[in-house]
XYZ file of C-alpha atoms in Angstrom:
664
model
C 33.798 138.604 107.698
C 33.362 138.679 111.350
C 36.904 138.889 111.895
C 37.245 141.649 109.779
C 34.486 143.580 111.496
C 35.877 143.940 114.713
C 38.427 146.291 114.180
C 35.619 148.809 112.317
C 33.580 148.216 115.191
C 36.217 149.246 117.999
C 37.010 152.588 115.804
C 32.931 153.535 115.226
C 32.525 153.664 119.200
C 35.527 155.529 120.120
C 34.600 157.683 117.354
C 31.138 158.803 118.726
C 32.255 158.824 122.340
C 32.062 162.067 123.840
C 35.051 164.628 124.469
C 34.324 165.786 127.706
C 34.652 162.089 128.853
C 38.696 162.085 128.547
C 38.737 165.589 129.879
C 37.032 163.706 133.232
C 38.766 160.831 132.774
C 42.488 162.852 132.633
C 40.719 165.258 135.597
C 40.754 162.056 138.139
C 43.817 160.227 136.815
C 45.425 164.020 137.612
C 44.178 163.934 141.313
C 44.844 160.224 142.262
C 48.046 160.812 141.227
C 48.410 164.100 143.130
C 47.338 162.145 146.499
C 49.460 159.110 145.253
C 52.218 161.666 145.890
C 50.916 163.812 148.891
C 50.640 160.428 150.779
C 54.223 159.276 149.486
C 55.799 162.977 150.575
C 53.989 162.476 154.086
C 55.355 159.184 154.616
C 58.915 160.239 153.989
C 58.930 163.351 156.179
C 57.880 161.120 159.369
C 59.992 158.173 158.363
C 62.846 161.033 158.083
C 62.022 162.316 162.264
C 61.965 159.079 163.105
C 65.153 158.772 161.874
C 66.479 161.874 162.410
C 65.093 160.923 166.536
C 66.799 157.398 166.055
C 70.383 159.034 165.449
C 70.392 161.309 168.210
C 69.936 157.929 170.467
C 72.317 156.395 168.709
C 74.555 159.078 169.236
C 74.517 159.203 173.160
C 74.152 155.505 173.425
C 77.995 155.519 171.659
C 79.351 158.109 173.379
C 77.844 156.687 177.115
C 79.148 153.242 175.480
C 82.830 155.014 174.479
C 82.940 156.486 178.053
C 82.215 153.051 179.629
C 84.689 151.393 177.686
C 87.402 153.957 178.084
C 86.485 154.128 181.851
C 86.887 150.253 182.688
C 90.126 150.484 180.873
C 91.730 153.469 182.934
C 90.722 151.358 185.667
C 92.285 148.420 184.591
C 95.656 150.713 183.886
C 95.760 152.381 187.447
C 95.542 148.707 188.890
C 98.740 147.564 186.611
C 100.272 150.676 187.819
C 99.803 150.070 191.446
C 100.878 146.313 190.984
C 103.911 147.644 189.334
C 104.574 149.950 192.521
C 103.651 147.041 195.311
C 106.563 144.929 193.133
C 108.928 147.289 194.172
C 108.055 147.514 197.910
C 108.302 143.689 199.020
C 110.402 140.704 198.872
C 108.227 138.112 198.021
C 107.754 139.591 194.457
C 106.808 136.219 192.692
C 103.564 135.802 195.379
C 102.461 139.061 194.921
C 102.320 139.043 191.604
C 100.756 135.798 191.433
C 98.240 136.986 194.062
C 97.446 140.612 193.049
C 97.701 138.922 188.847
C 94.955 136.708 189.378
C 92.452 138.686 191.104
C 93.156 141.188 188.318
C 92.315 138.751 185.812
C 89.510 137.261 187.306
C 87.496 140.330 187.653
C 88.486 141.084 183.918
C 87.637 138.337 181.368
C 88.404 140.781 178.749
C 92.460 140.464 179.690
C 93.451 136.810 178.100
C 97.162 136.804 180.201
C 99.094 139.210 182.487
C 102.994 139.191 182.216
C 105.922 140.157 184.164
C 108.916 140.883 181.936
C 112.551 141.848 183.109
C 114.644 144.859 182.457
C 115.645 142.945 178.915
C 112.291 141.967 177.940
C 112.443 138.233 178.882
C 109.309 136.701 180.954
C 109.858 136.710 184.517
C 106.364 135.632 185.552
C 103.154 135.123 183.856
C 99.236 133.758 184.223
C 98.282 131.372 183.086
C 101.395 130.827 181.071
C 104.823 133.048 180.880
C 104.808 133.119 176.726
C 105.171 135.974 175.196
C 101.509 136.131 173.035
C 103.234 137.194 169.242
C 106.972 136.019 170.001
C 107.344 132.334 172.146
C 109.578 132.969 175.195
C 112.048 135.992 173.975
C 111.605 138.850 171.852
C 114.086 137.933 169.037
C 112.568 138.900 166.309
C 109.962 140.279 167.514
C 109.799 144.518 166.347
C 105.980 145.231 168.133
C 107.459 143.787 171.273
C 110.837 145.920 170.784
C 109.527 149.060 169.798
C 106.592 149.073 173.087
C 109.798 148.190 175.574
C 111.844 151.279 173.651
C 108.280 153.443 174.563
C 107.485 152.235 178.018
C 111.187 153.072 179.364
C 110.158 156.470 178.564
C 108.212 156.366 181.204
C 104.444 155.971 180.198
C 102.655 153.380 179.768
C 102.083 151.954 175.877
C 99.035 150.390 174.316
C 100.211 148.544 170.640
C 98.437 148.521 167.797
C 95.361 145.660 167.393
C 96.494 142.329 165.613
C 94.996 139.278 164.655
C 95.873 135.700 166.242
C 94.362 132.503 164.420
C 91.472 132.606 168.069
C 91.031 135.948 167.915
C 91.906 140.006 167.948
C 93.724 141.460 170.656
C 95.813 144.141 172.003
C 98.399 144.860 174.636
C 99.512 147.578 177.225
C 103.182 147.941 178.603
C 102.973 149.323 182.009
C 106.741 150.063 182.954
C 108.063 149.418 186.517
C 110.918 151.854 187.959
C 112.518 151.398 191.072
C 114.317 154.820 192.128
C 113.975 155.703 188.790
C 116.030 153.076 187.306
C 113.913 151.039 184.749
C 113.531 147.475 186.165
C 110.739 145.735 183.482
C 107.714 146.046 182.367
C 104.313 144.965 183.262
C 102.829 143.094 179.663
C 98.570 142.995 179.577
C 97.037 140.834 176.884
C 93.527 142.241 175.780
C 91.270 140.106 173.539
C 88.449 142.495 171.731
C 85.684 140.187 171.692
C 86.456 139.588 175.393
C 86.020 143.570 175.904
C 83.109 144.233 173.862
C 81.494 141.000 175.768
C 82.048 142.076 178.439
C 81.143 146.609 178.211
C 78.324 146.084 175.934
C 75.128 145.025 178.487
C 72.688 143.023 176.899
C 69.981 145.869 176.277
C 72.553 147.621 173.849
C 73.548 144.773 171.660
C 69.396 143.987 171.735
C 69.497 147.402 170.158
C 72.625 148.349 168.044
C 75.254 146.268 166.531
C 78.643 147.145 168.244
C 81.956 146.983 166.076
C 85.662 147.428 166.507
C 87.689 148.492 163.236
C 90.422 149.399 162.119
C 92.442 152.040 160.340
C 91.425 150.547 157.011
C 88.202 149.563 158.162
C 88.281 146.034 158.616
C 86.155 144.098 161.413
C 88.249 143.030 164.392
C 85.540 141.993 167.018
C 82.171 142.632 167.222
C 79.173 141.900 169.242
C 75.233 141.592 168.108
C 72.158 139.910 168.278
C 70.992 140.194 164.881
C 72.267 140.937 161.768
C 72.571 144.629 160.686
C 73.417 144.996 157.274
C 70.065 146.197 156.241
C 70.521 149.597 157.805
C 73.062 152.350 156.759
C 71.939 153.854 160.095
C 75.393 154.308 162.118
C 77.884 156.310 164.082
C 81.905 155.972 164.596
C 83.824 157.449 167.235
C 87.517 156.920 168.213
C 88.744 153.562 169.869
C 91.466 155.439 172.070
C 92.615 153.875 174.086
C 94.052 151.952 172.663
C 94.178 154.433 169.157
C 96.189 153.944 166.408
C 93.040 154.448 164.498
C 91.324 151.708 165.636
C 87.237 152.921 165.686
C 84.129 151.827 167.633
C 81.395 151.724 165.125
C 77.710 150.904 166.756
C 74.860 150.029 163.656
C 71.305 150.806 164.803
C 69.563 147.808 163.568
C 66.256 148.310 161.201
C 63.278 148.944 163.688
C 59.661 147.704 163.333
C 57.933 150.658 161.657
C 54.390 151.603 163.313
C 52.032 149.302 162.198
C 49.124 151.624 162.697
C 50.710 154.109 160.300
C 51.565 151.891 157.622
C 48.438 150.257 157.468
C 46.715 153.366 157.196
C 48.942 154.590 154.599
C 49.046 151.064 152.828
C 44.536 151.025 152.401
C 44.601 154.572 151.209
C 47.329 154.047 148.505
C 45.237 150.602 147.880
C 42.586 152.517 147.752
C 43.587 155.461 145.333
C 45.289 152.361 143.468
C 42.294 151.430 142.595
C 40.528 153.895 141.408
C 43.151 155.088 139.180
C 42.921 151.385 138.249
C 39.246 151.322 137.451
C 39.759 154.502 135.551
C 42.432 152.517 132.849
C 40.222 149.380 133.042
C 37.099 151.201 131.302
C 39.910 152.448 128.554
C 41.262 149.490 128.060
C 38.562 147.006 127.769
C 37.955 147.928 124.309
C 41.510 147.699 123.549
C 41.475 144.502 125.183
C 38.774 143.031 123.064
C 40.168 143.772 119.814
C 43.818 142.203 120.502
C 42.172 139.176 122.038
C 41.635 137.475 118.412
C 45.515 138.139 117.635
C 46.356 137.242 120.636
C 44.760 133.702 120.493
C 46.375 133.659 116.772
C 49.737 134.843 118.087
C 49.451 132.210 121.581
C 48.571 129.026 119.121
C 51.600 129.928 116.765
C 53.636 130.518 119.356
C 52.643 127.178 120.866
C 53.077 124.724 118.042
C 56.328 126.334 117.473
C 57.709 125.749 121.022
C 56.566 122.660 120.791
C 57.505 121.166 117.714
C 61.345 122.677 118.705
C 61.241 120.569 122.068
C 63.274 117.451 122.182
C 61.271 115.977 124.970
C 58.827 113.782 123.525
C 55.267 114.858 124.365
C 52.314 112.630 123.690
C 48.621 112.935 124.879
C 45.962 110.524 125.393
C 42.290 111.009 126.919
C 40.812 109.238 129.365
C 40.512 105.851 127.874
C 43.525 105.614 126.811
C 43.791 106.917 122.858
C 46.629 109.123 121.742
C 45.235 112.798 120.926
C 48.181 114.480 120.291
C 51.606 113.711 119.696
C 54.636 116.510 119.120
C 57.337 115.812 116.014
C 60.213 114.852 119.115
C 57.741 111.791 119.961
C 57.235 111.317 116.534
C 61.516 110.839 115.766
C 61.772 109.489 118.641
C 59.502 106.121 117.809
C 59.868 106.493 113.798
C 55.970 106.947 113.106
C 53.812 109.192 111.575
C 51.810 110.991 113.458
C 48.776 109.435 111.372
C 49.495 106.234 112.570
C 49.319 106.950 116.355
C 46.726 109.866 116.500
C 43.710 107.605 117.614
C 44.708 104.575 117.986
C 44.169 102.318 121.564
C 46.375 99.920 123.803
C 48.289 98.228 122.680
C 50.444 101.088 121.553
C 52.688 99.618 118.030
C 55.872 101.433 120.431
C 55.462 99.200 123.185
C 57.606 96.410 123.241
C 56.111 92.110 123.040
C 59.096 91.595 125.951
C 57.709 94.419 128.498
C 53.727 94.426 127.149
C 52.919 93.038 130.618
C 54.420 95.492 132.388
C 53.286 98.652 130.619
C 50.008 97.667 130.305
C 49.885 97.949 134.136
C 51.851 100.980 133.985
C 49.307 102.187 131.094
C 46.207 101.117 133.921
C 47.990 102.829 136.734
C 48.030 105.480 134.801
C 44.584 105.756 133.894
C 43.090 104.968 137.291
C 44.790 108.632 138.408
C 48.124 107.093 139.893
C 50.748 107.816 137.386
C 54.242 108.036 139.938
C 55.176 111.628 140.595
C 58.892 110.646 140.163
C 58.292 109.098 136.952
C 58.857 105.822 135.701
C 61.443 104.546 133.035
C 60.124 101.794 130.402
C 62.362 100.016 127.325
C 59.713 101.148 124.116
C 60.170 99.956 120.564
C 60.938 102.068 117.578
C 59.276 100.904 114.324
C 62.405 99.597 112.953
C 62.543 97.124 115.905
C 65.320 98.435 117.953
C 64.768 99.663 121.491
C 65.787 102.252 123.348
C 65.180 102.875 127.409
C 62.644 106.026 128.383
C 61.583 108.386 130.958
C 58.230 108.822 131.390
C 56.171 111.646 133.383
C 52.711 111.690 133.541
C 50.339 115.172 134.120
C 46.393 115.358 134.164
C 45.246 117.371 131.344
C 42.684 119.772 132.775
C 40.253 121.858 131.019
C 39.711 125.708 131.666
C 36.570 124.351 133.523
C 38.596 122.322 135.629
C 37.337 119.131 134.127
C 40.035 116.401 133.465
C 40.090 115.101 129.334
C 43.132 113.314 129.499
C 46.800 112.794 130.619
C 50.145 114.673 128.794
C 53.088 112.997 129.396
C 57.214 113.651 128.791
C 59.256 111.386 126.843
C 63.216 111.816 127.174
C 65.103 109.210 125.898
C 67.584 108.031 127.943
C 69.502 105.557 126.817
C 72.779 107.201 126.027
C 72.495 108.619 129.886
C 71.566 105.038 130.925
C 75.063 104.018 129.569
C 76.760 106.928 130.404
C 75.981 105.876 133.787
C 77.584 102.302 133.135
C 80.357 103.395 131.731
C 81.219 106.045 135.060
C 81.008 103.133 137.605
C 82.978 101.041 135.732
C 85.221 103.415 135.438
C 84.855 104.713 139.496
C 85.610 100.803 140.349
C 88.575 100.529 138.143
C 89.817 104.258 139.895
C 89.004 102.391 143.423
C 91.183 99.268 142.466
C 93.957 101.546 140.922
C 94.069 103.638 143.970
C 94.824 100.703 146.240
C 97.741 99.249 143.317
C 99.028 102.040 144.052
C 98.537 102.548 147.213
C 100.414 98.850 147.768
C 103.034 100.208 145.320
C 103.923 102.998 147.433
C 104.121 100.745 150.408
C 106.218 98.260 148.432
C 108.940 98.813 150.591
C 108.129 99.073 153.535
C 105.937 95.512 153.169
C 108.744 93.664 152.082
C 110.898 94.319 155.112
C 107.748 93.417 156.946
C 108.308 90.051 155.378
C 111.674 90.070 155.871
C 111.447 89.904 159.240
C 109.285 86.447 159.953
C 111.467 84.864 156.949
C 114.623 85.524 158.191
C 113.023 84.427 161.889
C 111.914 81.051 160.437
C 115.470 80.926 158.096
C 116.949 81.405 161.889
C 114.633 78.491 163.935
C 114.735 75.976 160.569
C 118.809 75.796 160.917
C 118.901 75.584 164.613
C 116.702 72.508 164.603
C 118.910 71.759 162.047
C 121.875 71.411 164.122
C 120.277 70.047 166.923
C 119.815 67.209 165.259
C 123.234 66.979 163.654
C 124.466 67.155 166.583
C 122.515 64.901 168.751
C 122.128 66.233 172.032
C 118.457 67.712 172.109
C 115.154 67.415 173.630
C 112.012 66.578 172.260
C 111.160 69.933 173.893
C 113.417 71.749 172.619
C 112.723 70.865 169.101
C 109.029 71.679 170.155
C 109.413 75.016 171.146
C 111.488 75.968 168.164
C 109.156 74.541 165.907
C 106.704 76.060 167.656
C 107.884 79.534 167.212
C 108.819 78.710 163.556
C 104.650 78.254 163.235
C 104.108 81.373 165.078
C 106.784 83.558 162.500
C 105.322 81.096 158.566
C 101.585 82.452 160.505
C 102.752 86.161 160.465
C 104.164 86.073 156.936
C 101.216 84.493 155.708
C 99.019 86.901 157.615
C 100.896 89.588 155.646
C 99.904 88.303 152.285
C 96.761 87.590 152.873
C 96.388 91.201 153.877
C 97.890 92.448 150.633
C 95.935 89.763 148.864
C 92.669 90.490 149.917
C 93.666 94.796 149.452
C 94.672 94.630 146.069
C 92.030 91.684 144.758
C 89.281 93.346 142.085
C 86.050 92.344 143.687
C 82.844 94.004 143.264
C 81.454 95.792 146.672
C 80.098 93.834 149.078
C 78.707 94.497 152.010
C 79.380 92.366 155.260
C 79.588 92.459 158.829
C 82.035 94.618 159.970
C 84.227 95.550 163.176
C 85.237 98.557 162.826
C 88.057 98.185 165.133
C 89.443 95.287 163.206
C 89.283 97.685 159.994
C 91.332 100.368 161.906
C 93.904 97.269 163.653
C 94.519 96.108 159.716
C 95.125 99.629 158.336
C 97.774 100.445 161.038
C 99.406 96.874 160.635
C 99.411 97.886 156.676
C 101.096 101.042 157.451
C 103.129 100.900 160.581
C 106.146 100.078 158.847
C 105.915 103.236 156.811
C 105.036 105.414 159.740
C 108.043 104.458 161.618
C 110.856 104.800 158.659
C 109.756 108.867 158.801
C 109.735 108.625 162.559
C 105.937 108.867 163.023
C 104.185 107.661 166.034
C 100.515 105.877 165.523
C 98.437 106.020 168.148
C 95.362 103.858 168.169
C 92.200 105.261 170.458
C 89.011 103.318 170.439
C 86.227 103.707 172.971
C 83.381 101.984 174.064
C 81.464 99.528 172.546
C 81.935 98.572 168.843
C 78.564 97.397 167.509
C 79.051 95.601 163.793
C 78.519 97.272 160.681
C 77.401 96.053 157.200
C 80.278 97.427 155.238
C 82.927 96.608 152.821
C 86.151 95.768 154.619
C 88.865 95.989 152.367
C 87.171 99.634 150.970
C 87.271 101.159 154.115
C 90.695 99.862 154.412
C 91.676 101.468 151.615
C 89.659 105.035 153.071
C 92.048 104.553 156.586
C 95.360 104.205 154.898
C 95.472 106.769 152.140
C 94.491 109.258 155.337
C 96.939 107.542 157.026
C 99.235 108.347 154.355
C 98.598 111.361 153.895
C 98.710 112.540 157.457
C 102.110 110.901 157.458
C 103.709 112.622 154.986
C 101.438 116.114 156.092
C 104.274 115.617 159.215
C 107.374 115.305 157.376
C 108.683 118.506 158.356
C 107.070 118.620 161.761
C 109.405 118.112 164.834
C 109.850 114.754 165.635
C 108.019 114.937 169.198
C 105.107 116.107 167.343
C 104.568 113.208 164.809
C 102.012 111.674 166.391
C 99.361 109.634 164.324
C 95.674 109.224 165.899
C 93.415 106.797 164.900
C 90.161 107.884 167.387
C 86.919 105.280 167.104
C 84.092 106.252 169.140
C 80.314 106.062 168.924
C 77.858 108.995 168.835
C 74.821 109.538 170.803
C 72.562 109.203 166.820
C 73.432 106.176 166.110
C 76.239 106.644 164.424
C 80.136 105.386 164.558
C 83.068 107.974 163.863
C 86.681 107.445 162.950
C 88.726 110.742 163.537
C 92.882 110.727 161.777
C 94.284 113.046 163.608
C 98.118 114.554 162.594
C 100.097 117.329 163.338
C 101.491 118.544 160.068
C 100.855 122.687 158.822
C 97.383 122.054 157.998
C 95.019 122.826 155.100
C 94.435 126.489 154.469
C 90.744 127.625 153.486
C 90.916 128.261 150.211
C 92.734 124.813 149.259
C 89.708 122.954 151.950
C 87.515 124.166 149.587
C 88.456 121.870 146.808
C 90.056 118.928 148.669
C 87.079 116.922 147.507
C 87.405 118.056 144.112
C 88.371 115.432 141.456
C 91.703 116.171 139.897
C 92.820 118.323 142.439
C 96.253 117.854 144.350
C 98.449 119.337 146.457
C 101.473 116.658 145.207
C 103.517 117.545 142.849
C 103.782 113.916 141.563
C 99.305 113.372 142.916
C 96.625 112.481 140.517
C 94.435 114.185 142.503
C 91.813 111.106 142.679
C 92.157 109.779 146.078
C 89.996 111.560 148.476
C 87.312 111.937 145.736
C 87.156 108.267 145.629
C 87.283 108.339 149.688
C 84.833 110.015 149.371
C 82.791 108.350 147.108
C 83.666 104.817 149.174
C 82.034 106.599 152.314
C 78.750 108.154 151.006
C 78.109 104.420 149.280
C 78.195 103.436 152.835
C 75.311 105.854 153.547
C 78.244 107.843 155.730
C 80.415 111.652 155.104
C 83.616 112.279 155.194
C 85.198 116.015 155.779
C 88.098 117.959 157.194
C 88.087 119.869 160.553
C 91.439 122.791 161.314
C 93.024 120.376 164.402
C 93.557 122.854 167.777
C 97.213 121.482 167.944
C 97.856 122.419 164.311
C 97.487 119.837 161.493
C 94.295 118.340 160.348
C 91.420 116.483 161.273
C 89.959 113.944 158.740
C 86.294 112.651 160.252
C 84.456 109.751 158.805
C 81.436 108.630 160.167
C 79.338 105.893 159.538
C 75.719 104.408 160.349
C 74.507 101.997 162.650
C 72.792 99.261 161.498
C 71.937 100.115 157.989
C 71.437 97.503 155.894
């Protein structure tokens, strides 16, 4: 009767309410809305005025910066013109060029290089190097240089288009050298756009603006800024001429801090107006909320019940004494009991495994004392049919509306399948590591055969020599002793090679033991040195400072180094013979870590490949399995270290390994 009477009472109150109250509330709402609109319009006008002032200041600053850069370029152009004239007025041209060019570079950091080219565009002198910026030592194949030389022969200086290098974006200036009207050569200057902005954009300018140089397609060539200016659209572009070619000098203003007092007052007014507006709506909505409250409670209960019944996670509630007060269908299906068999039960529970009874009671008591593990705990439970399963349990307190705790709610997940999958994955990982070692040894089989052949041939030779001495009777004990000693050395060498192979390919569990990384490096180099020599690669070993012992699996670390060195050797197959150098560098870092660097001089790794380099089943080799580097990273992470790749500044790649010192 009570539920049925609520709608009726609500309708009656609405029917007896005076009509004027509806109009009164409507007028108040309109007044508050109009006030909000006027305030927003006022703030918008103030903001627009501030933006206009900021834009005027921006344009003035941009024009000043453009003029400053132009004056700097024109001043340096005049210096180069004067140097071109003076080169024809002195006999010691080399000394004059070295002196004046060095002075210009010293006072113009944005100039990266100055070259003196003869009439055939060959470098005569250059500071710091006489190498052409884009084509090496001559102009063969450099279309840009040829076109610039053709234009500069007409008698005027020429700027080149901007272009990118691996380090930066730059452009060039060509100044002709004439002697009596006859073309004698060219002065070539190479400008760095980053260096130009660094020198010409003062600190106060960079504090206010972001300065960028864009090419004709809108891509950024160089920039200077203190913070990110992407949050504002207030910018002004101006043509960057010279050098021209569609380049634009774009300056973008940082978003400035708004007027705090103005913003605070406007915010308070808006908040007060919103509060009045809300209070008017609150009076109207109070009755509606009363009408909907009961229906909402019924809907909420039905929704919560449906949600709990659809969960695959088991839910179990207990009171403060440990008595079960609620279980959801997922938990009942998990343990195989009915709700009537569990509701109201006190410990011990029928789903507790007898062999885990003592540990289960301790965990149960810990939860009731308010000390449940935050990360949850794993426990073995028993189904009604007697079968066992592994469960992951998370406990959380049940809190009433008034803040009092009435019990504990547990989320229970069956992790039996997951644990089985983890064990299979671990076994598969170990098999992959063994397979990787066997593949490595298979690829090195011919080299190892050659390595063993040398000591065995020496043993045969020394043995034949001893037999000949014995048959001839013309020998001394010292001679035989010396020959037998050499024979023993070669036998030990062959045995060492066989022992290394046996230790490397044997299947064993990871075993940490005191390990000297220098020995790991030496053993790995000993394995692969023959293969490196066969491909014309010289291995350089660099070991710096002290070498504290680590707790590590030596064979697994050798597997990582062999894989990385083999990849480096293969990467240098097209490298010129004089540059085929593989460097293994071992050093100690300040943060209690050891670092190993494997440095090659191959073609390097493109950025798009570098992102996927350690991904399983990804390989850059046609016959590769794509597991080598993934296994290497897994081994290093097993030792709590890191493995990554860097670009070699001299060309090629650097694989970096860091391992912690003193970790047991």
